[in-house]
Amino acid sequence: MYTALLPIVLFLTLVLQTASRPIVYQCVPVETSVDYFDPRPNGGAMLDNAGDGYGEPLNVIVSGMSSPEVLTEDGIVNFARAIGFSEECFGLHAGAPQTANLGDGNGWVNQTIELRQDYDNAGVGTCLETLIGGNHFRVWKQNGSLADSGALFLAVSKEEPLLEHHTIIPDGYNIGRDLLVQNAVGQTSYNGVTYSTVARNITGLLAPGAVGVNHNISTDGIVTLLTVTIL
């Protein structure tokens, strides 16, 4: 009789030992199955809020189908360095952050980070951009419960020198976008990470023209989708 009960006793002992062990959850980036969600149906916008009643176009999207590591803050910084951008000069930022509503349920949130052209020097090159102007972009992540694509929405523009108060150059939104895309497409690398990037232009997300656009600078309405894969 006792011999027959032995397997049951061993099974219950194993169950109790397993239940007493702490459960360890490992947080890893997860690849999504969509490029992005259109922010507008859920009350979002393709212009950010520059704080003066106008906005700057979200004219580049890093697809949610990119390698998950790219879609983190550290990941976009490393990718940015691979295509000629870096963090601001000594980490200093003048002016208030801009906000964007990506229609994901998070409402209007501050930019995650702002990155500037580094003139081929990731250490101090952005200090030169601060003085003489150049390309730069702001980043927001679409990760709210209503639209969790994981995509990064970028507001890209080329700006004037410091003496011109960093206003956007004529046609600076289109020019800034095109310069960033030109640097990104193909194979790039930084800090031992190699990227392969493909681009696709999208119309219908961003209205062409200058209505509501900061500095009254017209745009062509094109948003470029980048899919970035780590090789």
XYZ file of C-alpha atoms in Angstrom:
231
model
C 0.000 0.000 0.000
C 2.718 2.449 0.993
C 4.723 1.496 -2.101
C 1.744 2.418 -4.307
C 1.502 5.873 -2.690
C 5.212 6.647 -3.174
C 4.894 8.151 -6.736
C 2.083 10.445 -5.539
C 4.167 11.638 -2.571
C 7.163 12.343 -4.846
C 4.979 14.274 -7.306
C 3.449 16.468 -4.557
C 6.921 17.139 -3.131
C 8.170 18.287 -6.560
C 5.142 20.571 -6.990
C 5.644 22.190 -3.578
C 9.369 22.746 -4.215
C 8.669 24.371 -7.604
C 5.961 26.617 -6.169
C 8.301 27.877 -3.443
C 10.913 29.077 -5.931
C 10.778 32.773 -6.912
C 9.513 33.446 -10.436
C 12.008 35.443 -12.486
C 10.645 37.621 -15.279
C 13.118 38.624 -17.966
C 12.351 41.911 -19.725
C 13.484 41.788 -23.343
C 12.474 43.923 -26.299
C 9.666 42.322 -28.311
C 9.362 42.618 -32.063
C 5.951 43.880 -33.171
C 3.987 42.942 -36.270
C 3.126 46.460 -37.471
C 5.193 49.342 -38.804
C 3.219 52.000 -36.884
C -0.316 53.109 -36.074
C -1.742 56.294 -37.574
C -1.951 58.671 -34.563
C -4.972 60.588 -35.856
C -7.913 58.184 -35.274
C -7.235 58.221 -31.520
C -6.836 61.989 -31.257
C -3.127 62.192 -32.033
C -1.384 64.386 -34.598
C 1.440 64.318 -37.116
C 2.613 67.728 -35.915
C 4.195 68.011 -32.499
C 3.581 70.959 -30.177
C 6.427 73.476 -30.325
C 4.883 75.484 -27.510
C 3.812 78.495 -29.552
C 0.580 77.218 -31.020
C 2.368 75.613 -33.954
C 4.109 72.313 -34.498
C 6.914 70.568 -36.326
C 6.163 67.636 -38.647
C 6.800 64.069 -37.518
C 8.383 63.362 -40.872
C 10.336 60.144 -40.213
C 9.109 56.948 -38.547
C 11.420 54.143 -37.433
C 9.224 51.106 -38.011
C 8.009 48.950 -35.144
C 9.173 46.022 -37.286
C 12.783 47.135 -36.917
C 15.112 45.093 -34.717
C 13.738 45.514 -31.166
C 17.079 46.742 -29.814
C 16.940 49.763 -32.137
C 13.632 50.898 -30.638
C 15.040 51.551 -27.145
C 16.536 54.878 -26.087
C 20.066 53.462 -26.012
C 19.382 51.742 -29.310
C 18.256 54.850 -31.183
C 21.240 56.774 -29.812
C 23.671 54.157 -31.145
C 21.875 54.071 -34.498
C 21.935 57.867 -34.607
C 25.692 57.830 -34.113
C 25.993 55.392 -37.005
C 24.281 57.926 -39.299
C 25.991 61.116 -38.136
C 24.109 62.283 -35.029
C 24.803 62.245 -31.322
C 23.582 63.564 -27.980
C 23.566 67.275 -27.320
C 26.727 69.203 -26.487
C 27.786 68.133 -22.970
C 24.196 66.952 -22.447
C 22.926 70.530 -22.298
C 19.623 71.564 -23.854
C 18.317 75.102 -24.210
C 14.587 75.661 -24.334
C 11.614 73.602 -23.251
C 11.087 70.119 -24.692
C 8.455 69.752 -27.371
C 5.506 67.401 -26.940
C 3.689 65.016 -29.273
C 0.517 62.929 -29.173
C 0.971 59.654 -31.056
C -2.630 58.534 -30.543
C -1.523 55.656 -28.327
C -3.391 56.700 -25.199
C -0.456 58.447 -23.548
C -1.676 61.912 -24.578
C 0.797 64.743 -25.132
C 4.208 63.687 -23.835
C 7.659 65.260 -23.859
C 10.219 64.199 -26.421
C 12.282 61.218 -25.300
C 15.551 62.654 -26.563
C 16.956 65.182 -29.027
C 19.931 64.322 -31.216
C 22.080 66.632 -33.313
C 24.407 66.321 -36.276
C 27.849 65.510 -34.932
C 30.060 66.423 -37.907
C 31.840 63.042 -37.730
C 32.788 63.437 -34.079
C 30.383 61.674 -31.706
C 32.152 63.160 -28.682
C 32.040 66.917 -29.264
C 30.718 67.370 -32.787
C 27.288 68.406 -31.584
C 28.883 71.424 -29.932
C 29.822 72.562 -33.440
C 26.225 71.994 -34.572
C 25.062 74.184 -31.706
C 27.270 76.995 -33.010
C 26.944 76.729 -36.790
C 23.645 74.880 -37.131
C 22.869 71.665 -38.944
C 20.505 68.736 -38.858
C 18.742 67.497 -35.741
C 15.766 65.425 -34.644
C 13.480 64.761 -31.691
C 12.162 61.304 -30.769
C 8.868 59.945 -29.391
C 7.891 56.284 -28.934
C 4.415 54.966 -29.763
C 3.878 52.541 -26.892
C 0.576 53.340 -25.177
C -2.202 50.808 -24.629
C -4.296 52.093 -27.557
C -1.558 51.778 -30.188
C 1.501 49.902 -29.002
C 3.528 49.594 -32.200
C 6.861 50.389 -30.557
C 7.629 52.667 -33.519
C 9.714 55.802 -33.075
C 8.336 59.029 -34.525
C 10.985 61.619 -35.395
C 10.648 65.342 -36.009
C 13.624 66.083 -38.263
C 14.748 69.527 -39.421
C 17.831 71.456 -40.417
C 18.406 74.598 -38.394
C 20.248 77.915 -38.566
C 23.339 78.806 -36.461
C 23.116 79.913 -32.850
C 23.311 83.577 -33.902
C 20.059 83.009 -35.803
C 18.517 81.445 -32.677
C 18.367 77.988 -34.280
C 15.336 78.814 -36.397
C 14.647 76.326 -39.184
C 16.275 77.053 -42.548
C 13.997 77.606 -45.574
C 12.519 74.214 -46.551
C 14.317 72.861 -43.506
C 11.813 70.120 -42.673
C 12.006 68.457 -46.082
C 15.774 69.005 -46.296
C 16.395 67.662 -42.790
C 14.331 64.551 -43.440
C 16.045 63.841 -46.758
C 19.536 64.284 -45.321
C 18.816 61.894 -42.441
C 17.328 59.281 -44.780
C 20.253 59.632 -47.186
C 22.686 58.891 -44.358
C 20.621 56.014 -42.980
C 19.775 53.927 -46.052
C 22.053 50.978 -46.696
C 24.596 49.550 -44.284
C 26.013 51.590 -41.410
C 27.724 50.746 -38.139
C 28.797 52.158 -34.796
C 30.288 50.678 -31.629
C 30.375 47.175 -33.080
C 26.726 47.185 -34.199
C 25.971 46.997 -37.932
C 22.636 48.142 -39.346
C 20.853 47.590 -42.631
C 18.185 50.228 -43.324
C 15.540 50.448 -46.016
C 13.246 53.436 -46.616
C 9.724 53.856 -47.957
C 7.917 57.163 -48.500
C 4.355 57.477 -47.214
C 1.765 60.053 -48.232
C -1.571 60.745 -46.571
C -0.294 60.858 -42.978
C 0.997 64.429 -43.013
C -0.845 67.216 -44.797
C 1.356 69.106 -47.287
C 1.657 72.859 -46.896
C 2.326 75.198 -43.989
C -0.966 75.182 -42.045
C -0.113 74.818 -38.369
C 3.582 74.315 -39.118
C 6.163 76.100 -36.987
C 7.896 79.074 -38.649
C 5.286 78.911 -41.457
C 7.590 76.620 -43.447
C 5.787 74.500 -46.013
C 6.349 70.746 -46.239
C 5.723 68.299 -49.083
C 3.637 66.012 -46.845
C 5.956 63.019 -47.205
C 6.764 60.864 -44.183
C 9.637 58.417 -44.638
C 9.383 55.028 -42.961
C 12.723 53.455 -42.003
C 13.021 49.776 -41.194
C 16.303 49.218 -39.378
C 17.678 45.706 -39.008
C 20.693 44.769 -36.926
C 22.894 42.352 -38.862
